């Protein structure tokens, strides 16, 4: 037997499943309330309940995903609603994030105040294909440079002005990424998805009281990865998860595209 | 670099002329975003915004260009594309009509240049250079 422990830190419950990966068998499942003050308290309780079912087990590995504390919230900004704004939203969904709101064209003072109020975990600023429109993303960077927002800002717009945008936002935590739409109608979501995921692990998961060495990815991203793995042998799949929060619906697209649709 | 948005408007699927225009413009040093066939006014405009285009080149061969082009300039202005060059060319009206009259109607719609059937692509290149001072 090779036992592994899988944890899902949810907003309500911390769920654990013990699996014998050698024999592909579930050894036991248990859950306890997620504890807000220190997430370890709830985890310990769930572990106790699991051990009552399975007896003492030496685990080879422990992996976790998390949607606790509301998961990973993002505000996405693009230029044209059906183009870069949509691309930005898709990148967020693909990374397992919750898009609190998305904006298009030039941000107003009211928009910036609204973003401050929404207080997302991070901001994704896009706009313009490479070598295309730079006015909007530069304007939006200027507007955000005055915002009361201390979290990470991912810049993934027109490559021609990416460094100018980063310069305007100096003083903020800025991460520059490849453009989400480098040419008209061409999506390039992976770099932003990877950046969101790594920021989630290195900063946000830790800030939310999770052990960054344990948590691999936000729960919706974990669901998507699981579905992609299953669909490689089962064929096309659609999964609907009736959770306490808005249920995510995931549709992994055919193998090779490495894209998927995720909606909440 | 001068940036162009190119496409065949409306429900028209005539692709050959579109390909020829794409090659000629590209060979002449323009950066072309080619939207291909069956392109709506909105798609032209959205591409022009994201690309910060200097001109939109509209083709039509199936005779219904006049219907497809109505209100195009107004929508450009609404979208903040003030002063963007709008060219249209091909077999853009139904039946055989006096081209001077056709040209007048399209100019009144806000197009900067109107080209009759049989225009060589190089003529459009010359006009673009002239209009954009390039």
mmCIF file of C-alpha atoms in Angstrom:
data_model
loop_
_atom_site.group_PDB
_atom_site.id
_atom_site.type_symbol
_atom_site.label_atom_id
_atom_site.label_comp_id
_atom_site.label_asym_id
_atom_site.label_seq_id
_atom_site.Cartn_x
_atom_site.Cartn_y
_atom_site.Cartn_z
ATOM 1 C CA UNK A 1 0.000 0.000 0.000
ATOM 2 C CA UNK A 2 1.130 3.547 -0.792
ATOM 3 C CA UNK A 3 -1.108 5.905 1.144
ATOM 4 C CA UNK A 4 -1.510 9.563 0.256
ATOM 5 C CA UNK A 5 -3.591 12.216 1.948
ATOM 6 C CA UNK A 6 -5.602 14.791 -0.043
ATOM 7 C CA UNK A 7 -7.069 17.859 1.625
ATOM 8 C CA UNK A 8 -9.580 20.429 0.410
ATOM 9 C CA UNK A 9 -9.783 23.522 2.596
ATOM 10 C CA UNK A 10 -13.267 24.823 1.882
ATOM 11 C CA UNK A 11 -14.941 27.893 3.311
ATOM 12 C CA UNK A 12 -17.181 25.681 5.466
ATOM 13 C CA UNK A 13 -15.516 22.264 5.711
ATOM 14 C CA UNK A 14 -11.992 20.929 5.615
ATOM 15 C CA UNK A 15 -12.298 17.628 3.786
ATOM 16 C CA UNK A 16 -9.704 14.840 3.781
ATOM 17 C CA UNK A 17 -9.542 11.746 1.620
ATOM 18 C CA UNK A 18 -6.982 8.998 2.192
ATOM 19 C CA UNK A 19 -6.125 7.088 -0.968
ATOM 20 C CA UNK A 20 -4.042 4.002 -1.596
ATOM 21 C CA UNK A 21 -2.520 5.057 -4.904
ATOM 22 C CA UNK A 22 -0.973 1.654 -5.514
ATOM 23 C CA UNK A 23 -4.326 -0.152 -5.522
ATOM 24 C CA UNK A 24 -6.440 2.864 -6.570
ATOM 25 C CA UNK A 25 -8.611 2.503 -3.474
ATOM 26 C CA UNK A 26 -10.155 5.111 -1.200
ATOM 27 C CA UNK A 27 -9.150 4.272 2.357
ATOM 28 C CA UNK A 28 -11.441 6.752 4.034
ATOM 29 C CA UNK A 29 -12.950 10.256 4.013
ATOM 30 C CA UNK A 30 -13.562 12.689 6.852
ATOM 31 C CA UNK A 31 -14.392 16.337 7.358
ATOM 32 C CA UNK A 32 -14.503 18.988 10.050
ATOM 33 C CA UNK A 33 -15.417 22.664 10.147
ATOM 34 C CA UNK A 34 -12.764 24.934 8.669
ATOM 35 C CA UNK A 35 -11.397 27.088 11.470
ATOM 36 C CA UNK A 36 -10.882 30.714 10.526
ATOM 37 C CA UNK A 37 -8.399 31.693 13.233
ATOM 38 C CA UNK A 38 -5.891 28.977 12.437
ATOM 39 C CA UNK A 39 -6.700 26.542 9.698
ATOM 40 C CA UNK A 40 -4.671 23.814 11.433
ATOM 41 C CA UNK A 41 -7.267 23.371 14.212
ATOM 42 C CA UNK A 42 -9.986 22.250 11.776
ATOM 43 C CA UNK A 43 -7.483 20.180 9.864
ATOM 44 C CA UNK A 44 -6.365 18.387 13.020
ATOM 45 C CA UNK A 45 -9.989 17.606 13.917
ATOM 46 C CA UNK A 46 -10.635 16.191 10.435
ATOM 47 C CA UNK A 47 -7.438 14.139 10.657
ATOM 48 C CA UNK A 48 -8.585 12.698 13.995
ATOM 49 C CA UNK A 49 -11.907 11.700 12.448
ATOM 50 C CA UNK A 50 -10.146 10.149 9.462
ATOM 51 C CA UNK A 51 -7.864 8.132 11.697
ATOM 52 C CA UNK A 52 -10.906 6.837 13.586
ATOM 53 C CA UNK A 53 -12.055 5.338 10.272
ATOM 54 C CA UNK A 54 -8.791 4.161 8.756
ATOM 55 C CA UNK A 55 -6.667 3.475 11.782
ATOM 56 C CA UNK A 56 -3.123 4.832 11.921
ATOM 57 C CA UNK A 57 -1.532 5.195 8.478
ATOM 58 C CA UNK A 58 1.859 6.466 7.399
ATOM 59 C CA UNK A 59 1.270 8.814 4.483
ATOM 60 C CA UNK A 60 3.772 9.063 1.686
ATOM 61 C CA UNK A 61 2.542 12.471 0.580
ATOM 62 C CA UNK A 62 -0.023 15.136 1.474
ATOM 63 C CA UNK A 63 -1.495 17.455 -1.146
ATOM 64 C CA UNK A 64 -4.107 20.169 -0.709
ATOM 65 C CA UNK A 65 -6.208 22.653 -2.562
ATOM 66 C CA UNK A 66 -8.075 25.558 -1.093
ATOM 67 C CA UNK A 67 -11.071 27.736 -1.675
ATOM 68 C CA UNK A 68 -11.112 28.941 1.917
ATOM 69 C CA UNK A 69 -11.709 32.588 2.769
ATOM 70 C CA UNK A 70 -13.689 33.007 -0.429
ATOM 71 C CA UNK A 71 -11.024 31.486 -2.666
ATOM 72 C CA UNK A 72 -8.985 33.672 -4.920
ATOM 73 C CA UNK A 73 -10.682 36.896 -5.972
ATOM 74 C CA UNK A 74 -9.609 38.975 -8.931
ATOM 75 C CA UNK A 75 -10.702 42.136 -10.693
ATOM 76 C CA UNK A 76 -9.911 41.939 -14.422
ATOM 77 C CA UNK A 77 -9.434 44.927 -16.703
ATOM 78 C CA UNK A 78 -9.347 44.883 -20.506
ATOM 79 C CA UNK A 79 -10.007 47.170 -23.441
ATOM 80 C CA UNK A 80 -12.836 45.873 -25.665
ATOM 81 C CA UNK A 81 -15.413 43.770 -23.764
ATOM 82 C CA UNK A 82 -15.505 40.955 -26.325
ATOM 83 C CA UNK A 83 -11.715 40.861 -26.781
ATOM 84 C CA UNK A 84 -9.102 41.606 -24.109
ATOM 85 C CA UNK A 85 -11.612 41.970 -21.273
ATOM 86 C CA UNK A 86 -12.978 38.533 -22.129
ATOM 87 C CA UNK A 87 -9.460 37.098 -22.503
ATOM 88 C CA UNK A 88 -8.576 38.473 -19.064
ATOM 89 C CA UNK A 89 -11.688 36.900 -17.539
ATOM 90 C CA UNK A 90 -10.927 33.556 -19.190
ATOM 91 C CA UNK A 91 -7.379 33.589 -17.809
ATOM 92 C CA UNK A 92 -8.780 34.181 -14.308
ATOM 93 C CA UNK A 93 -11.342 31.397 -14.619
ATOM 94 C CA UNK A 94 -8.696 29.050 -15.980
ATOM 95 C CA UNK A 95 -6.536 29.738 -12.939
ATOM 96 C CA UNK A 96 -9.423 28.863 -10.649
ATOM 97 C CA UNK A 97 -10.068 32.405 -9.539
ATOM 98 C CA UNK A 98 -13.329 34.197 -8.887
ATOM 99 C CA UNK A 99 -13.756 37.336 -11.003
ATOM 100 C CA UNK A 100 -15.399 39.865 -8.700
ATOM 101 C CA UNK A 101 -15.893 42.289 -11.575
ATOM 102 C CA UNK A 102 -14.299 43.142 -14.884
ATOM 103 C CA UNK A 103 -13.886 46.485 -16.569
ATOM 104 C CA UNK A 104 -13.370 47.622 -20.156
ATOM 105 C CA UNK A 105 -12.087 50.767 -21.891
ATOM 106 C CA UNK A 106 -10.783 53.584 -19.667
ATOM 107 C CA UNK A 107 -11.271 53.384 -15.913
ATOM 108 C CA UNK A 108 -13.010 56.303 -14.240
ATOM 109 C CA UNK A 109 -12.461 57.642 -10.715
ATOM 110 C CA UNK A 110 -15.681 55.855 -9.770
ATOM 111 C CA UNK A 111 -14.367 52.555 -11.132
ATOM 112 C CA UNK A 112 -11.158 52.905 -9.115
ATOM 113 C CA UNK A 113 -13.127 53.643 -5.937
ATOM 114 C CA UNK A 114 -15.263 50.593 -6.662
ATOM 115 C CA UNK A 115 -12.160 48.411 -7.102
ATOM 116 C CA UNK A 116 -10.807 49.694 -3.774
ATOM 117 C CA UNK A 117 -14.108 48.711 -2.181
ATOM 118 C CA UNK A 118 -14.117 45.267 -3.791
ATOM 119 C CA UNK A 119 -10.613 44.688 -2.378
ATOM 120 C CA UNK A 120 -9.707 41.730 -4.608
ATOM 121 C CA UNK A 121 -6.713 39.485 -3.876
ATOM 122 C CA UNK A 122 -5.182 40.683 -7.103
ATOM 123 C CA UNK A 123 -5.729 42.819 -10.174
ATOM 124 C CA UNK A 124 -5.223 41.739 -13.761
ATOM 125 C CA UNK A 125 -4.549 44.649 -16.100
ATOM 126 C CA UNK A 126 -4.723 43.940 -19.838
ATOM 127 C CA UNK A 127 -5.593 45.832 -23.000
ATOM 128 C CA UNK A 128 -4.379 46.156 -26.561
ATOM 129 C CA UNK A 129 -2.871 43.492 -28.771
ATOM 130 C CA UNK A 130 0.939 43.609 -29.078
ATOM 131 C CA UNK A 131 1.819 46.792 -30.951
ATOM 132 C CA UNK A 132 -1.816 47.867 -30.865
ATOM 133 C CA UNK A 133 -3.734 50.215 -28.594
ATOM 134 C CA UNK A 134 -1.577 51.514 -25.761
ATOM 135 C CA UNK A 135 -3.628 54.531 -24.685
ATOM 136 C CA UNK A 136 -6.156 52.596 -22.612
ATOM 137 C CA UNK A 137 -3.706 50.431 -20.667
ATOM 138 C CA UNK A 138 -1.454 53.442 -19.943
ATOM 139 C CA UNK A 139 -4.471 55.466 -18.777
ATOM 140 C CA UNK A 140 -5.669 52.587 -16.596
ATOM 141 C CA UNK A 141 -2.191 52.158 -15.087
ATOM 142 C CA UNK A 142 -2.165 55.875 -14.186
ATOM 143 C CA UNK A 143 -5.594 55.561 -12.587
ATOM 144 C CA UNK A 144 -4.517 52.492 -10.596
ATOM 145 C CA UNK A 145 -1.247 54.107 -9.531
ATOM 146 C CA UNK A 146 -3.308 56.400 -7.288
ATOM 147 C CA UNK A 147 -5.542 53.625 -5.971
ATOM 148 C CA UNK A 148 -5.437 52.441 -2.381
ATOM 149 C CA UNK A 149 -4.487 48.937 -3.395
ATOM 150 C CA UNK A 150 -1.487 47.150 -1.969
ATOM 151 C CA UNK A 151 -1.980 43.671 -3.445
ATOM 152 C CA UNK A 152 -0.349 42.262 -6.565
ATOM 153 C CA UNK A 153 -1.120 43.688 -9.991
ATOM 154 C CA UNK A 154 -0.465 41.430 -12.989
ATOM 155 C CA UNK A 155 0.181 43.406 -16.181
ATOM 156 C CA UNK A 156 -0.564 41.342 -19.297
ATOM 157 C CA UNK A 157 -1.453 43.785 -22.056
ATOM 158 C CA UNK A 158 0.178 45.317 -25.122
ATOM 159 C CA UNK A 159 3.826 44.191 -24.949
ATOM 160 C CA UNK A 160 5.026 47.442 -26.524
ATOM 161 C CA UNK A 161 4.130 49.411 -23.385
ATOM 162 C CA UNK A 162 4.450 46.715 -20.693
ATOM 163 C CA UNK A 163 7.554 48.278 -19.169
ATOM 164 C CA UNK A 164 6.004 51.764 -19.265
ATOM 165 C CA UNK A 165 2.953 50.400 -17.485
ATOM 166 C CA UNK A 166 5.185 48.794 -14.851
ATOM 167 C CA UNK A 167 7.028 52.109 -14.489
ATOM 168 C CA UNK A 168 3.758 54.003 -13.950
ATOM 169 C CA UNK A 169 2.777 51.460 -11.298
ATOM 170 C CA UNK A 170 6.131 51.590 -9.461
ATOM 171 C CA UNK A 171 5.469 51.501 -5.754
ATOM 172 C CA UNK A 172 2.871 48.792 -6.298
ATOM 173 C CA UNK A 173 3.582 45.068 -6.442
ATOM 174 C CA UNK A 174 3.699 44.607 -10.203
ATOM 175 C CA UNK A 175 4.247 41.388 -12.123
ATOM 176 C CA UNK A 176 4.606 41.700 -15.901
ATOM 177 C CA UNK A 177 3.374 38.772 -17.960
ATOM 178 C CA UNK A 178 2.933 37.944 -21.644
ATOM 179 C CA UNK A 179 -0.102 39.541 -23.293
ATOM 180 C CA UNK A 180 -3.359 37.574 -22.872
ATOM 181 C CA UNK A 181 -4.180 38.450 -26.496
ATOM 182 C CA UNK A 182 -0.937 39.026 -28.453
ATOM 183 C CA UNK A 183 -2.706 39.251 -31.820
ATOM 184 C CA UNK A 184 -6.318 39.796 -32.791
ATOM 185 C CA UNK A 185 -8.399 36.807 -31.679
ATOM 186 C CA UNK A 186 -5.353 34.847 -30.426
ATOM 187 C CA UNK A 187 -5.540 33.783 -26.780
ATOM 188 C CA UNK A 188 -2.376 33.322 -24.730
ATOM 189 C CA UNK A 189 -3.735 32.490 -21.292
ATOM 190 C CA UNK A 190 -1.187 30.068 -19.859
ATOM 191 C CA UNK A 191 1.447 32.599 -18.706
ATOM 192 C CA UNK A 192 -1.148 34.618 -16.763
ATOM 193 C CA UNK A 193 -2.732 31.474 -15.340
ATOM 194 C CA UNK A 194 0.673 30.287 -14.131
ATOM 195 C CA UNK A 195 1.429 33.700 -12.636
ATOM 196 C CA UNK A 196 -1.915 33.791 -10.806
ATOM 197 C CA UNK A 197 -1.296 30.317 -9.462
ATOM 198 C CA UNK A 198 2.224 31.062 -8.262
ATOM 199 C CA UNK A 199 1.098 34.308 -6.589
ATOM 200 C CA UNK A 200 -1.743 32.414 -4.933
ATOM 201 C CA UNK A 201 0.696 29.910 -3.514
ATOM 202 C CA UNK A 202 3.478 32.270 -2.511
ATOM 203 C CA UNK A 203 1.443 35.087 -1.009
ATOM 204 C CA UNK A 204 -2.280 34.635 -0.748
ATOM 205 C CA UNK A 205 -2.519 31.056 0.475
ATOM 206 C CA UNK A 206 -0.030 31.955 3.180
ATOM 207 C CA UNK A 207 -1.922 35.132 4.064
ATOM 208 C CA UNK A 208 -5.101 33.113 4.433
ATOM 209 C CA UNK A 209 -3.375 30.886 7.029
ATOM 210 C CA UNK A 210 -2.660 27.969 4.738
ATOM 211 C CA UNK A 211 0.608 26.147 4.575
ATOM 212 C CA UNK A 212 2.090 27.148 1.266
ATOM 213 C CA UNK A 213 4.073 23.933 1.013
ATOM 214 C CA UNK A 214 0.906 21.884 1.199
ATOM 215 C CA UNK A 215 -1.481 23.835 -0.985
ATOM 216 C CA UNK A 216 -0.961 23.210 -4.673
ATOM 217 C CA UNK A 217 -3.679 25.302 -6.244
ATOM 218 C CA UNK A 218 -7.091 26.890 -5.719
ATOM 219 C CA UNK A 219 -9.893 24.310 -5.617
ATOM 220 C CA UNK A 220 -11.529 25.228 -8.951
ATOM 221 C CA UNK A 221 -8.152 24.835 -10.666
ATOM 222 C CA UNK A 222 -7.747 21.457 -8.955
ATOM 223 C CA UNK A 223 -11.203 20.401 -10.198
ATOM 224 C CA UNK A 224 -10.273 21.479 -13.716
ATOM 225 C CA UNK A 225 -6.968 19.574 -13.566
ATOM 226 C CA UNK A 226 -8.759 16.479 -12.290
ATOM 227 C CA UNK A 227 -11.304 16.697 -15.115
ATOM 228 C CA UNK A 228 -8.574 17.163 -17.707
ATOM 229 C CA UNK A 229 -6.870 14.016 -16.393
ATOM 230 C CA UNK A 230 -10.133 12.043 -16.378
ATOM 231 C CA UNK A 231 -11.173 13.263 -19.834
ATOM 232 C CA UNK A 232 -7.916 11.971 -21.308
ATOM 233 C CA UNK A 233 -9.232 8.438 -20.793
ATOM 234 C CA UNK A 234 -13.004 8.932 -20.435
ATOM 235 C CA UNK A 235 -13.528 11.373 -23.304
ATOM 236 C CA UNK A 236 -15.524 14.636 -23.147
ATOM 237 C CA UNK A 237 -16.749 15.472 -19.660
ATOM 238 C CA UNK A 238 -18.817 18.064 -17.907
ATOM 239 C CA UNK A 239 -18.817 18.367 -14.125
ATOM 240 C CA UNK A 240 -21.233 20.354 -12.003
ATOM 241 C CA UNK A 241 -20.352 20.852 -8.360
ATOM 242 C CA UNK A 242 -23.279 21.927 -6.188
ATOM 243 C CA UNK A 243 -21.286 23.690 -3.511
ATOM 244 C CA UNK A 244 -22.391 26.057 -0.771
ATOM 245 C CA UNK A 245 -20.912 28.955 -2.705
ATOM 246 C CA UNK A 246 -21.963 29.491 -6.348
ATOM 247 C CA UNK A 247 -21.398 26.086 -7.969
ATOM 248 C CA UNK A 248 -18.585 25.966 -10.460
ATOM 249 C CA UNK A 249 -19.278 24.316 -13.791
ATOM 250 C CA UNK A 250 -16.251 22.972 -15.637
ATOM 251 C CA UNK A 251 -15.950 21.712 -19.183
ATOM 252 C CA UNK A 252 -12.490 20.583 -20.223
ATOM 253 C CA UNK A 253 -12.154 20.879 -23.985
ATOM 254 C CA UNK A 254 -10.699 18.051 -26.114
ATOM 255 C CA UNK A 255 -7.173 16.925 -25.343
ATOM 256 C CA UNK A 256 -4.444 19.013 -26.874
ATOM 257 C CA UNK A 257 -6.219 22.341 -26.497
ATOM 258 C CA UNK A 258 -5.277 22.613 -22.801
ATOM 259 C CA UNK A 259 -8.107 25.033 -22.378
ATOM 260 C CA UNK A 260 -11.294 24.748 -20.475
ATOM 261 C CA UNK A 261 -14.381 26.635 -19.574
ATOM 262 C CA UNK A 262 -15.101 27.391 -15.988
ATOM 263 C CA UNK A 263 -17.974 29.452 -14.801
ATOM 264 C CA UNK A 264 -19.485 30.412 -11.517
ATOM 265 C CA UNK B 1 4.241 51.243 -38.904
ATOM 266 C CA UNK B 2 0.867 51.802 -40.528
ATOM 267 C CA UNK B 3 -1.757 49.396 -39.198
ATOM 268 C CA UNK B 4 -4.699 48.252 -41.290
ATOM 269 C CA UNK B 5 -7.810 46.242 -40.505
ATOM 270 C CA UNK B 6 -8.943 44.282 -43.534
ATOM 271 C CA UNK B 7 -12.067 42.231 -44.128
ATOM 272 C CA UNK B 8 -15.095 41.389 -46.254
ATOM 273 C CA UNK B 9 -18.208 42.897 -44.701
ATOM 274 C CA UNK B 10 -21.613 41.408 -43.964
ATOM 275 C CA UNK B 11 -22.667 37.955 -45.155
ATOM 276 C CA UNK B 12 -20.237 38.013 -48.069
ATOM 277 C CA UNK B 13 -17.861 35.045 -48.302
ATOM 278 C CA UNK B 14 -15.744 36.076 -51.315
ATOM 279 C CA UNK B 15 -12.275 35.260 -50.020
ATOM 280 C CA UNK B 16 -9.960 35.481 -53.035
ATOM 281 C CA UNK B 17 -9.828 39.278 -53.330
ATOM 282 C CA UNK B 18 -9.362 39.485 -49.572
ATOM 283 C CA UNK B 19 -6.268 37.266 -49.764
ATOM 284 C CA UNK B 20 -4.851 39.263 -52.666
ATOM 285 C CA UNK B 21 -5.327 42.555 -50.794
ATOM 286 C CA UNK B 22 -3.719 41.050 -47.684
ATOM 287 C CA UNK B 23 -0.611 40.025 -49.634
ATOM 288 C CA UNK B 24 -0.287 43.327 -51.480
ATOM 289 C CA UNK B 25 -0.675 45.450 -48.349
ATOM 290 C CA UNK B 26 1.727 43.253 -46.369
ATOM 291 C CA UNK B 27 4.333 43.325 -49.148
ATOM 292 C CA UNK B 28 4.072 47.090 -49.175
ATOM 293 C CA UNK B 29 5.043 47.288 -45.517
ATOM 294 C CA UNK B 30 1.654 47.686 -43.864
ATOM 295 C CA UNK B 31 0.858 45.726 -40.695
ATOM 296 C CA UNK B 32 -2.410 44.037 -41.597
ATOM 297 C CA UNK B 33 -4.934 42.406 -39.283
ATOM 298 C CA UNK B 34 -7.001 40.385 -41.724
ATOM 299 C CA UNK B 35 -10.426 39.474 -40.362
ATOM 300 C CA UNK B 36 -11.303 37.443 -43.462
ATOM 301 C CA UNK B 37 -14.872 37.080 -44.693
ATOM 302 C CA UNK B 38 -18.286 37.660 -43.071
ATOM 303 C CA UNK B 39 -17.080 40.457 -40.841
ATOM 304 C CA UNK B 40 -19.588 42.644 -38.997
ATOM 305 C CA UNK B 41 -19.119 46.382 -38.472
ATOM 306 C CA UNK B 42 -18.609 45.662 -34.785
ATOM 307 C CA UNK B 43 -15.807 43.181 -35.480
ATOM 308 C CA UNK B 44 -14.009 45.718 -37.704
ATOM 309 C CA UNK B 45 -14.341 48.344 -34.980
ATOM 310 C CA UNK B 46 -13.283 46.129 -32.089
ATOM 311 C CA UNK B 47 -10.203 44.963 -33.992
ATOM 312 C CA UNK B 48 -9.356 48.565 -34.874
ATOM 313 C CA UNK B 49 -9.547 49.613 -31.224
ATOM 314 C CA UNK B 50 -7.345 46.810 -29.904
ATOM 315 C CA UNK B 51 -4.849 47.216 -32.749
ATOM 316 C CA UNK B 52 -4.886 51.040 -32.697
ATOM 317 C CA UNK B 53 -5.364 50.854 -36.472
ATOM 318 C CA UNK B 54 -4.851 53.743 -38.862
ATOM 319 C CA UNK B 55 -7.351 52.565 -41.447
ATOM 320 C CA UNK B 56 -10.172 50.085 -41.973
ATOM 321 C CA UNK B 57 -10.360 48.558 -45.457
ATOM 322 C CA UNK B 58 -13.785 47.132 -46.251
ATOM 323 C CA UNK B 59 -14.372 44.824 -49.214
ATOM 324 C CA UNK B 60 -17.669 43.650 -50.628
ATOM 325 C CA UNK B 61 -18.447 41.701 -53.765
ATOM 326 C CA UNK B 62 -21.948 40.310 -53.377
ATOM 327 C CA UNK B 63 -23.848 43.523 -54.070
ATOM 328 C CA UNK B 64 -25.206 44.265 -50.596
ATOM 329 C CA UNK B 65 -22.322 46.418 -49.407
ATOM 330 C CA UNK B 66 -24.512 49.475 -49.211
ATOM 331 C CA UNK B 67 -26.770 47.862 -46.613
ATOM 332 C CA UNK B 68 -23.801 46.456 -44.696
ATOM 333 C CA UNK B 69 -21.944 49.779 -44.575
ATOM 334 C CA UNK B 70 -24.742 52.024 -43.298
ATOM 335 C CA UNK B 71 -23.912 53.649 -39.984
ATOM 336 C CA UNK B 72 -20.305 52.407 -40.009
ATOM 337 C CA UNK B 73 -18.763 55.861 -39.554
ATOM 338 C CA UNK B 74 -21.207 56.698 -36.758
ATOM 339 C CA UNK B 75 -20.246 53.534 -34.916
ATOM 340 C CA UNK B 76 -16.541 54.334 -35.351
ATOM 341 C CA UNK B 77 -17.107 57.739 -33.787
ATOM 342 C CA UNK B 78 -19.101 56.199 -30.971
ATOM 343 C CA UNK B 79 -16.203 53.800 -30.319
ATOM 344 C CA UNK B 80 -13.650 56.625 -30.134
ATOM 345 C CA UNK B 81 -12.124 55.945 -33.553
ATOM 346 C CA UNK B 82 -12.392 59.590 -34.564
ATOM 347 C CA UNK B 83 -10.712 60.305 -37.853
ATOM 348 C CA UNK B 84 -9.844 56.703 -38.682
ATOM 349 C CA UNK B 85 -9.565 56.219 -42.438
ATOM 350 C CA UNK B 86 -12.410 54.192 -43.935
ATOM 351 C CA UNK B 87 -11.962 52.665 -47.383
ATOM 352 C CA UNK B 88 -14.512 50.572 -49.229
ATOM 353 C CA UNK B 89 -14.231 48.813 -52.543
ATOM 354 C CA UNK B 90 -15.540 46.076 -54.804
ATOM 355 C CA UNK B 91 -18.932 45.393 -56.259
ATOM 356 C CA UNK B 92 -20.585 47.391 -53.511
ATOM 357 C CA UNK B 93 -24.099 48.002 -54.844
ATOM 358 C CA UNK B 94 -26.876 46.006 -56.522
ATOM 359 C CA UNK B 95 -26.885 45.978 -60.330
ATOM 360 C CA UNK B 96 -25.169 48.353 -62.729
ATOM 361 C CA UNK B 97 -25.230 51.898 -61.405
ATOM 362 C CA UNK B 98 -23.244 55.013 -62.241
ATOM 363 C CA UNK B 99 -20.063 54.785 -60.138
ATOM 364 C CA UNK B 100 -20.027 58.551 -59.553
ATOM 365 C CA UNK B 101 -23.430 58.247 -57.916
ATOM 366 C CA UNK B 102 -22.348 55.200 -55.905
ATOM 367 C CA UNK B 103 -19.202 57.003 -54.772
ATOM 368 C CA UNK B 104 -21.219 60.049 -53.707
ATOM 369 C CA UNK B 105 -23.519 57.884 -51.574
ATOM 370 C CA UNK B 106 -20.649 56.089 -49.835
ATOM 371 C CA UNK B 107 -18.729 59.351 -49.269
ATOM 372 C CA UNK B 108 -21.913 60.734 -47.693
ATOM 373 C CA UNK B 109 -21.881 57.690 -45.391
ATOM 374 C CA UNK B 110 -18.452 58.793 -44.163
ATOM 375 C CA UNK B 111 -16.063 56.690 -46.255
ATOM 376 C CA UNK B 112 -12.838 58.469 -47.224
ATOM 377 C CA UNK B 113 -12.215 56.477 -50.407
ATOM 378 C CA UNK B 114 -14.542 54.414 -52.570
ATOM 379 C CA UNK B 115 -13.111 52.069 -55.204
ATOM 380 C CA UNK B 116 -15.010 50.649 -58.185
ATOM 381 C CA UNK B 117 -14.844 47.021 -59.355
ATOM 382 C CA UNK B 118 -11.587 46.233 -61.169
ATOM 383 C CA UNK B 119 -9.421 48.615 -59.104
ATOM 384 C CA UNK B 120 -5.863 47.316 -58.755
ATOM 385 C CA UNK B 121 -4.729 46.801 -55.143
ATOM 386 C CA UNK B 122 -1.707 49.028 -55.810
ATOM 387 C CA UNK B 123 -4.088 51.957 -56.309
ATOM 388 C CA UNK B 124 -5.314 51.512 -52.745
ATOM 389 C CA UNK B 125 -1.679 51.416 -51.569
ATOM 390 C CA UNK B 126 -1.000 54.760 -53.283
ATOM 391 C CA UNK B 127 -4.119 56.285 -51.717
ATOM 392 C CA UNK B 128 -3.150 55.020 -48.240
ATOM 393 C CA UNK B 129 0.337 56.525 -48.552
ATOM 394 C CA UNK B 130 -1.196 59.811 -49.690
ATOM 395 C CA UNK B 131 -3.871 59.948 -46.977
ATOM 396 C CA UNK B 132 -1.547 58.894 -44.151
ATOM 397 C CA UNK B 133 1.480 60.882 -45.339
ATOM 398 C CA UNK B 134 3.687 57.790 -45.317
#
